[in-house]
Coordinates of C-alpha atoms in Angstrom, one line a residue:
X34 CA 73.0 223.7 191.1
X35 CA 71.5 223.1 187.8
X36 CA 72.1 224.6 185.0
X37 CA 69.2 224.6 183.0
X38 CA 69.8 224.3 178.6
X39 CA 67.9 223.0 175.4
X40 CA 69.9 219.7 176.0
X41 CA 68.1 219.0 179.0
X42 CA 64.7 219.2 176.2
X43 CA 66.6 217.0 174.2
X44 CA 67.4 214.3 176.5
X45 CA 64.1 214.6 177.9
X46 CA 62.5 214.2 174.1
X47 CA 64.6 210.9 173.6
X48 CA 63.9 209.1 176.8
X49 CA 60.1 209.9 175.6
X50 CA 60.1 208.4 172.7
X51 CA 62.0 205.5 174.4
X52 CA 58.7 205.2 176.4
X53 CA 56.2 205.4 173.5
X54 CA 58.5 203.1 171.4
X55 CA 57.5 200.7 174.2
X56 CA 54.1 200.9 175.4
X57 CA 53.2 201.7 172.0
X58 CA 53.9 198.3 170.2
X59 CA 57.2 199.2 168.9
X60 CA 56.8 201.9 166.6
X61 CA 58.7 205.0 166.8
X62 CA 56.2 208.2 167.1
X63 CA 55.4 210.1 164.2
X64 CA 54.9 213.8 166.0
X65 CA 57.3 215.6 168.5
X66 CA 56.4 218.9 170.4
X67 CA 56.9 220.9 173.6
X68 CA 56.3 223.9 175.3
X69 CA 58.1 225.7 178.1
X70 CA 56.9 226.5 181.8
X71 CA 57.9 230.0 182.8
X72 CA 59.4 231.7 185.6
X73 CA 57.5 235.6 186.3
X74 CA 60.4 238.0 186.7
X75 CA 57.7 240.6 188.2
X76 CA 54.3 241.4 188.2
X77 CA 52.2 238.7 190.3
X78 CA 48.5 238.2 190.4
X79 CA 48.3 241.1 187.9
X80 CA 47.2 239.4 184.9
X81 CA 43.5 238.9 186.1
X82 CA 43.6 242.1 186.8
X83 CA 44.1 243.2 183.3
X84 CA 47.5 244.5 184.6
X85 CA 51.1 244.1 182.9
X86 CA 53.1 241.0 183.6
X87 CA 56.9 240.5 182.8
X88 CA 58.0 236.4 182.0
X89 CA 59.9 234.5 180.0
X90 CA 59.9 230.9 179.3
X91 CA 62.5 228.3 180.8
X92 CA 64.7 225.9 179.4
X93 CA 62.5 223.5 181.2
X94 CA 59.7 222.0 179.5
X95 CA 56.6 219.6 178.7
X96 CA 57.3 217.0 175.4
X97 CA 54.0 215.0 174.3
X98 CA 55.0 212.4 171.2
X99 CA 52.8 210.3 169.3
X100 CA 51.0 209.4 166.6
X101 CA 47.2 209.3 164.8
X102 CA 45.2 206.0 165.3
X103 CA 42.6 204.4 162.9
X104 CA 39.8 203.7 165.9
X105 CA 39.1 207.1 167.0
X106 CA 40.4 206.4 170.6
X107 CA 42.7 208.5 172.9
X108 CA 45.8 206.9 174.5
X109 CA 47.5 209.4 176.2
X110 CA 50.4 208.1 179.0
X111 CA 52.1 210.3 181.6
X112 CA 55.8 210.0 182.5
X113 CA 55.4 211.7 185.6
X114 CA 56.3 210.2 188.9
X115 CA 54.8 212.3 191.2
X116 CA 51.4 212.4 189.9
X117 CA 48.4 210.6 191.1
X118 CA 47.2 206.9 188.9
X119 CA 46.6 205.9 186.7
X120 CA 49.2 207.3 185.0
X121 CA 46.9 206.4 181.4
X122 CA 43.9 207.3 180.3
X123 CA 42.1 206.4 177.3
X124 CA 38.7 207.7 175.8
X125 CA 36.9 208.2 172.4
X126 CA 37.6 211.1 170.0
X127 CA 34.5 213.6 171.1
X128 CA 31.7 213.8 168.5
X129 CA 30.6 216.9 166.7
X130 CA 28.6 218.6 169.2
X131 CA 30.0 215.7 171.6
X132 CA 31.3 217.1 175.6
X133 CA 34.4 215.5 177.1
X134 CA 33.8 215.6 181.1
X135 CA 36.6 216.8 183.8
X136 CA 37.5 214.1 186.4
X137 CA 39.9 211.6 188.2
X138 CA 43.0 211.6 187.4
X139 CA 43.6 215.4 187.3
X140 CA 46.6 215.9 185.0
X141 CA 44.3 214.2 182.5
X142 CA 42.0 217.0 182.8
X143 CA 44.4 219.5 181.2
X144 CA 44.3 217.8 178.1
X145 CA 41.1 216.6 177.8
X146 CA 40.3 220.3 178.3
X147 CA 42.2 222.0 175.6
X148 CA 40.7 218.5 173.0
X149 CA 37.6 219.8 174.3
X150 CA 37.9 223.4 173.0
X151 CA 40.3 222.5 170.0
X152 CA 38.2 224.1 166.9
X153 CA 39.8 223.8 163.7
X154 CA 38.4 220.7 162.6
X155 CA 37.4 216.9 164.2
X156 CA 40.4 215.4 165.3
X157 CA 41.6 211.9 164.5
X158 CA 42.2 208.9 168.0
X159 CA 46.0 208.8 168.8
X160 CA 48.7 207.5 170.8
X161 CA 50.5 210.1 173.3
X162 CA 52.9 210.2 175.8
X163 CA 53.8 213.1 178.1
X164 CA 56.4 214.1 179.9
X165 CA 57.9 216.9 181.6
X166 CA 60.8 218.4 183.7
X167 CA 59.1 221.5 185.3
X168 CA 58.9 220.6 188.7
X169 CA 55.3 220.3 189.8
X170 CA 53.7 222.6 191.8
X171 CA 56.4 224.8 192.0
X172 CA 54.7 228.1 190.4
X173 CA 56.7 227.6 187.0
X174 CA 53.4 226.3 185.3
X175 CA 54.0 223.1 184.5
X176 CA 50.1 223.1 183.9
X177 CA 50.2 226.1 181.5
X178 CA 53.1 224.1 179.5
X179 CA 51.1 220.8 179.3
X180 CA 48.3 222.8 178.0
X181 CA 50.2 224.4 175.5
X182 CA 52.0 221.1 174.7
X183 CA 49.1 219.6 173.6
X184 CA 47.7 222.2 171.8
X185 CA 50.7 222.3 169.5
X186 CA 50.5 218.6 169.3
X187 CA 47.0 218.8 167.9
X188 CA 48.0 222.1 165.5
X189 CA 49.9 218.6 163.9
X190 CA 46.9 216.4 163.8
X191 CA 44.7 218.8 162.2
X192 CA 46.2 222.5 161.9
X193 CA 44.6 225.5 162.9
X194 CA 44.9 229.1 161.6
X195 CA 48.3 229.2 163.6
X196 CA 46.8 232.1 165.6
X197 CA 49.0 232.8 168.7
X198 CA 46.5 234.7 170.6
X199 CA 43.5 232.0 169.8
X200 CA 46.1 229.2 171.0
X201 CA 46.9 230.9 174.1
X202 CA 43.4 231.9 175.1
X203 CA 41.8 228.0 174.0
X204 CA 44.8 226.9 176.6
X205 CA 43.3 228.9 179.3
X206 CA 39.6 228.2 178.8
X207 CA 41.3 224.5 179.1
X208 CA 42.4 225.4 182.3
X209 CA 39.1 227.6 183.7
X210 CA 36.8 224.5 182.2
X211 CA 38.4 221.4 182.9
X212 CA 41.0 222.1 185.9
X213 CA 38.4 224.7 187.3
X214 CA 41.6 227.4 187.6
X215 CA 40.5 230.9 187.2
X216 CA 43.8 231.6 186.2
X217 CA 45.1 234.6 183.8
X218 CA 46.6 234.9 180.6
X219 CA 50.5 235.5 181.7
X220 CA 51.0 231.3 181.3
X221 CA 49.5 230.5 178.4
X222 CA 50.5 233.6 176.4
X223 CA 54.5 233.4 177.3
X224 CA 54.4 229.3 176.9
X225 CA 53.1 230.0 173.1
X226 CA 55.1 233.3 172.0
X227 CA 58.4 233.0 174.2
X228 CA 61.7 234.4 172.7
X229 CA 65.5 233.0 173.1
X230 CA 67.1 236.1 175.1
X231 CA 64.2 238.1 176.0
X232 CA 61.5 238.3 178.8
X233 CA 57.9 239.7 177.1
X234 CA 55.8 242.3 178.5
X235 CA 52.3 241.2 178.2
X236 CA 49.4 243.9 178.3
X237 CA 46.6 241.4 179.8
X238 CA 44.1 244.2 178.7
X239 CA 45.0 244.6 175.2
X240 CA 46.4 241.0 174.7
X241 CA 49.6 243.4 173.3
X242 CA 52.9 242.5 173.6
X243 CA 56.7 243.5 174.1
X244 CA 60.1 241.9 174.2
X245 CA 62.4 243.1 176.2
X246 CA 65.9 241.6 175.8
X247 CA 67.4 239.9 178.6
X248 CA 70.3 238.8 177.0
X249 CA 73.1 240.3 179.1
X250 CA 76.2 237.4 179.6
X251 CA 77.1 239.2 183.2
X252 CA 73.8 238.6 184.5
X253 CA 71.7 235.5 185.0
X254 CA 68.3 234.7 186.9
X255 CA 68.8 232.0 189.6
X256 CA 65.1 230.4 190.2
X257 CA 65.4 228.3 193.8
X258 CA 63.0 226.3 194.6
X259 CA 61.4 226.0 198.9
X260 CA 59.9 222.4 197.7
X261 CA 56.9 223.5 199.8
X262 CA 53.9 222.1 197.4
X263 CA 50.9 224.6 196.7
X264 CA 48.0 223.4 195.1
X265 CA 45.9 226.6 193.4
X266 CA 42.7 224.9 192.9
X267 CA 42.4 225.4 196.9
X268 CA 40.1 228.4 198.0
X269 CA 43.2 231.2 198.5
X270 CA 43.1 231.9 194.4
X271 CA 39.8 232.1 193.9
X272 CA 39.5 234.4 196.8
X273 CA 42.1 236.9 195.8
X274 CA 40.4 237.2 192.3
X275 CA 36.7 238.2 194.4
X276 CA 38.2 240.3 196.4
X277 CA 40.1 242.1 193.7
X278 CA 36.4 242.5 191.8
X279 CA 35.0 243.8 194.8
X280 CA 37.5 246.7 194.8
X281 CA 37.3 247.5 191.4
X282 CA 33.6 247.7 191.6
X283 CA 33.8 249.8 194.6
X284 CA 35.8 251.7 192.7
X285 CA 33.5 251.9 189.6
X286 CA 36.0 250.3 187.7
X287 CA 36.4 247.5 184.8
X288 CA 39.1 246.2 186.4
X289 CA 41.9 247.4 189.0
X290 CA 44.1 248.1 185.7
X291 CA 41.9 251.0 185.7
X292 CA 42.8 252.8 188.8
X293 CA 45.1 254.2 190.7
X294 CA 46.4 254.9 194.2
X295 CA 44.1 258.4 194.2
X296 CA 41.7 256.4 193.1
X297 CA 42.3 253.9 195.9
X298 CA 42.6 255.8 198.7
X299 CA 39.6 257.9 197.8
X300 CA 37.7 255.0 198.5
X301 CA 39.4 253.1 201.3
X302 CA 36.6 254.0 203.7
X303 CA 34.0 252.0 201.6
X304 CA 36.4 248.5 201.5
X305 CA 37.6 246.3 204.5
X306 CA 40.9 246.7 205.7
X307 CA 41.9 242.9 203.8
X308 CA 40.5 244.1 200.1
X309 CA 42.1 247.3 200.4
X310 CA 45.2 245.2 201.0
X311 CA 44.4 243.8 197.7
X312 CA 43.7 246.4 195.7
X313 CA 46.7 247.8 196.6
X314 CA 49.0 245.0 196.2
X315 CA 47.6 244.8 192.5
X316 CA 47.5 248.5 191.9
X317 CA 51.1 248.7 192.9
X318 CA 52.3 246.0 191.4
X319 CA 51.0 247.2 187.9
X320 CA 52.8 250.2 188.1
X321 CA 56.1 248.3 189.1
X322 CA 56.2 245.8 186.1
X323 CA 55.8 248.8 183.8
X324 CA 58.5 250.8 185.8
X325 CA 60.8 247.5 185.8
X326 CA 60.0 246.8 181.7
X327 CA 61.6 250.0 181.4
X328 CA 64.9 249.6 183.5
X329 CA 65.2 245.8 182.1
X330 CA 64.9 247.7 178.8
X331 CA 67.8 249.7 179.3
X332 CA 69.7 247.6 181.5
X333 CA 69.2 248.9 184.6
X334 CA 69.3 246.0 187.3
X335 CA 69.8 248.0 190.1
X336 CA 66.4 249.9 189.9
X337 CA 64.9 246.7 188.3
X338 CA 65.9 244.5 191.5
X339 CA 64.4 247.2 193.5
X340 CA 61.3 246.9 192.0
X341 CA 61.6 242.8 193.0
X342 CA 62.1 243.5 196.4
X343 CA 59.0 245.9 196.6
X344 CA 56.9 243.4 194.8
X345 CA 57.6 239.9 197.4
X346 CA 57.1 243.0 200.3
X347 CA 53.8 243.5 198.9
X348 CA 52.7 240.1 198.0
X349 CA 54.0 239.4 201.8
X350 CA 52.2 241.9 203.3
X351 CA 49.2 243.6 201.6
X352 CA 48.4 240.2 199.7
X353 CA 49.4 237.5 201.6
X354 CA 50.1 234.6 199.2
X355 CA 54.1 234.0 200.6
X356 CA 55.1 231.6 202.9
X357 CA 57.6 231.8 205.5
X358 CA 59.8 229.1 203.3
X359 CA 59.7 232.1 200.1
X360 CA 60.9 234.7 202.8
X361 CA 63.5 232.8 204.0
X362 CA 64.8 232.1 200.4
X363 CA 64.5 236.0 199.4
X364 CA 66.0 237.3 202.5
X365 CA 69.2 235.2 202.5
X366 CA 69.7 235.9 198.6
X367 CA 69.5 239.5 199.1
X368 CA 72.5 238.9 202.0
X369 CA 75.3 238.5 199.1
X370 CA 76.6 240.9 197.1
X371 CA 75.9 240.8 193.4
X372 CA 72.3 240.3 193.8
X373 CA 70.1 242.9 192.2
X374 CA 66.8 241.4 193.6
X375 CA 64.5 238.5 194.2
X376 CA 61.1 238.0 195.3
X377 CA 58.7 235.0 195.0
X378 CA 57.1 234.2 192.4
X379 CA 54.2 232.3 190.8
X380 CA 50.3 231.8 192.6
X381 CA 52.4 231.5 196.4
X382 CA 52.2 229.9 199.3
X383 CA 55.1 227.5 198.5
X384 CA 56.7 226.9 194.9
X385 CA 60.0 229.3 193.5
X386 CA 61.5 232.4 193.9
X387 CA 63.5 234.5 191.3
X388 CA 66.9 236.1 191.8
X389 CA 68.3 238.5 189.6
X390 CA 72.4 238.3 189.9
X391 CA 75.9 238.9 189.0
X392 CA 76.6 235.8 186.9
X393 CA 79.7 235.8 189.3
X394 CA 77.9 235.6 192.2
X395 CA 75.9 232.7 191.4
X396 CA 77.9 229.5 193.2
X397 CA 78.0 232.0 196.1
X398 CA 75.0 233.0 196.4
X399 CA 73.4 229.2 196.2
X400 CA 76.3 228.1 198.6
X401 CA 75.0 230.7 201.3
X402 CA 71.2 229.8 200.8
X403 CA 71.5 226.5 201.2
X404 CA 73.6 227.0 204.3
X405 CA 70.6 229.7 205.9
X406 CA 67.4 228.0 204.6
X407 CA 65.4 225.5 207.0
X408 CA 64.7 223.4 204.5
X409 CA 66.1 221.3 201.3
X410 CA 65.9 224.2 198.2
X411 CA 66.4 223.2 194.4
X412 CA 68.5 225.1 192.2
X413 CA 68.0 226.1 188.7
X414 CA 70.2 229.3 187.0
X415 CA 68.1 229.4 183.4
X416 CA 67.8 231.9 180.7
X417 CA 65.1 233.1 178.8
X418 CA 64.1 230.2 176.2
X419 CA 62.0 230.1 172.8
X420 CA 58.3 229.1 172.7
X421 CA 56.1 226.2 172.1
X422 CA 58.3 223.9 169.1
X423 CA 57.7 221.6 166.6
X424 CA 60.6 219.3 166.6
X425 CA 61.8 217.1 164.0
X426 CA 62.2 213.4 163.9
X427 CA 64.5 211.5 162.0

C-alpha cells in the first residue's frame, strides 16, 4: 500500500527535469509547477447541478517544467506511459485573434485548450515537459490537474491577475472546448485553491467556498483503486447531465440545486421512472454533502461515513454510474471494523473508491480487500494536500 507524500512530488519533479534536461539540448528548465488531482469525499455528479461538493487535493500530482523559446513554437513532451503517440506535439504560438483546433493525440488537447483560452496577454513559444502520477482514468482527475498545471505554468510566462476563480473556470472551458467534457467545477476549483489538512466545500452555485479541516492524526482516507478504466467522453456523462436538465425543467427549476424532494415527488408523474432516478440521486446527494460538511466539521465520522454509504447506494441504484468492481471494493471495506464509510467516487463506471478509517485499521483493512476483491486493486492512504505550486529551482 502506498503511502502517498510531497516527496513522491518531489521525486517526480526531479526525474522531470532529468527528461527536459535531455530532450531539451541540455539545459536545465527555467519554470517548475504542479497541481494536484483530487479524490471527492462526497457529493458526486452534484457540481453540474449547482449542488455542494466536498474534495480535497491528493499528494499526487501533474509537474510541467520548461522554458520560453525565441521562435514562437510549442514543444510540449509527455512522460506518460500509458497514453496514446505521439507522446510530442509541437505547434505555433496562436495569433491575436488566432484558434488553436482540438485533435489527435488527446492529452494534447488539454493543454492546447487552456493556451487557447489563456487571456492575460500573447504568450511567448516554449519548451515543456509533463508528467504525472495520478493514475489515469481512475476518477482522481488527472485531466483537471494537467489543466491546472498548465495554467500555472503560463501565470509564469506571462502573469495574470492571479484570480483563483478566473483560473479555475479558464481550466474548465479548456476541458468543455477542447476535450469536449461537460464536466463541473468541483476539479478545477479544488486543484487551484486546495489546502494542507483540510477538504473544501465548494458551493457550485455561488462559486463560494469552505474549509473544513480534516486534519485528525487517528483518521486517514484510504483511496483503492478497481483498475477498471472509464473513459467520460463516452455517451453515459453527457446523458446524466440531459437528463438532470430535463428534471429541473419539469420542475420549473434553474437547476436541481433548486429543489427538493416535495418538489420532486410532486412531479414524479410528469418524468420517466430513469430521470426521476436522477433527480433524486442529485437532490439527495446535495443534501448529504451539506449534512456531511457539518459532521466532518465537528468531527463526527460516524454520521459522516453514513452519509458515504448512502451516497455509492444512490449512485448504485437511482444513478447508475457504479460498476460491480466499485461495489465489490465498498462492500468488503465496510466488513472491518474501524471503517466509518466508503463509497465510489469520481464520474463511475470503473476508477476509485474512498474509505474513511481508523488510521489503525488501515493494513487490515487493505489486507482483507485484496483478499475478497475479483480483481488486482491499487492502494493509496493520502491526506488532504495544498493547491496548484510554484516551485523553485536551484
Amino acid at each position: 500500500m502506498e503511502r502517498t507524500s510531497e516527496s513522491d512530488l518531489v521525486s517526480l519533479l526531479a526525474a522531470t527535469r532529468g527528461v527536459y534536461k535531455r530532450i531539451f539540448g541540455g539545459v536545465d528548465p527555467k519554470i517548475a509547477v504542479s497541481a494536484p488531482g483530487r479524490v471527492n469525499l462526497i457529493g458526486e455528479h452534484t457540481d453540474y447541478n449547482q449542488g455542494f461538493v466536498l474534495p480535497m487535493a491528493l499528494q499526487m500530482g501533474t509537474v510541467v517544467v520548461g522554458s520560453p523559446r525565441e521562435d514562437r513554437i510549442i514543444s510540449i513532451v509527455t512522460t506518460a506511459e500509458e497514453t496514446e503517440e505521439p507522446k510530442r506535439v509541437e505547434f505555433p504560438v496562436p495569433m491575436e485573434g488566432g484558434a488553436l483546433e482540438p485533435g489527435e493525440p488527446r492529452w494534447a488537447n488539454y493543454v492546447k485548450g487552456v493556451i487557447q483560452h489563456y487571456e492575460a496577454g500573447p504568450l511567448p513559444g516554449f519548451s515543456a515537459v509533463i508528467a504525472s502520477n495520478v493514475p489515469l482514468g481512475g476518477g482522481l482527475s488527472s485531466s483537471a490537474s494537467l489543466e491546472v498545471a498548465t495554467y500555472t505554468f503560463l501565470q509564469q510566462l506571462r502573469p495574470d491577475d492571479g484570480d483563483p476563480v478566473t483560473k479555475a473556470l479558464v481550466c474548465q472551458k479548456a476541458e468543455h472546448t477542447f476535450a469536449m467534457m461537460p464536466c463541473g467545477i468541483m476539479d478545477q476549483f479544488i486543484s487551484v485553491m486546495g489546502k494542507e489538512g483540510h477538504a473544501l466545500l465548494i458551493d457550485c452555485r455561488s462559486l463560494e467556498t469552505h474549509l473544513v479541516p480534516l486534519s485528525d492524526p487517528n483518521v486517514v482516507v484510504l483511496i483503492t483503486n478497481s483498475n477498471v478504466r472509464h473513459i467520460l467522453t463516452g455517451s453515459e456523462y453527457p446523458t446524466r447531465r440531459r437528463q438532470c436538465e430535463e428534471a429541473a425543467k419539469v420542475l420549473g427549476k434553474a437547476s436541481l440545486r433548486e429543489a427538493n424532494m416535495a418538489d420532486l415527488e410532486a412531479s414524479k408523474a410528469l418524468l420517466s421512472e430513469e430521470v426521476y432516478r436522477r433527480a433524486k440521486h442529485v437532490i439527495g446527494e446535495i443534501e448529504r454533502t451539506a449534512r456531511a460538511a457539518e459532521a466532518l466539521q465537528s468531527k463526527d465520522y460516524k454520521i459522516f461515513g453514513q452519509l458515504m454509504v448512502e451516497s455509492h447506494n444512490s449512485l448504485r441504484d437511482d444513478y447508475e454510474v457504479s460498476c460491480p468492481e466499485l461495489d465489490e471494493l465498498v462492500s468488503a471495506a465496510l466488513e472491518i471494523p474501524g471503517v466509518y464509510g466508503s463509497r465510489m467516487t469520481g464520474g463511475g463506471f470503473g476508477g476509485c473508491t474512498v474509505t474513511l478509517l481508523e488510521s489503525g485499521a488501515a493494513e487490515k483493512v487493505r489486507r482483507h480487500i485484496e483478499e475478497k476483491y475479483s480483481r488486482t486493486a491499487t492502494f493509496y492512504l493520502t491526506q488532504p494536500s495544498d493547491g496548484a505550486k510554484v516551485h523553485r529551482l536551484p
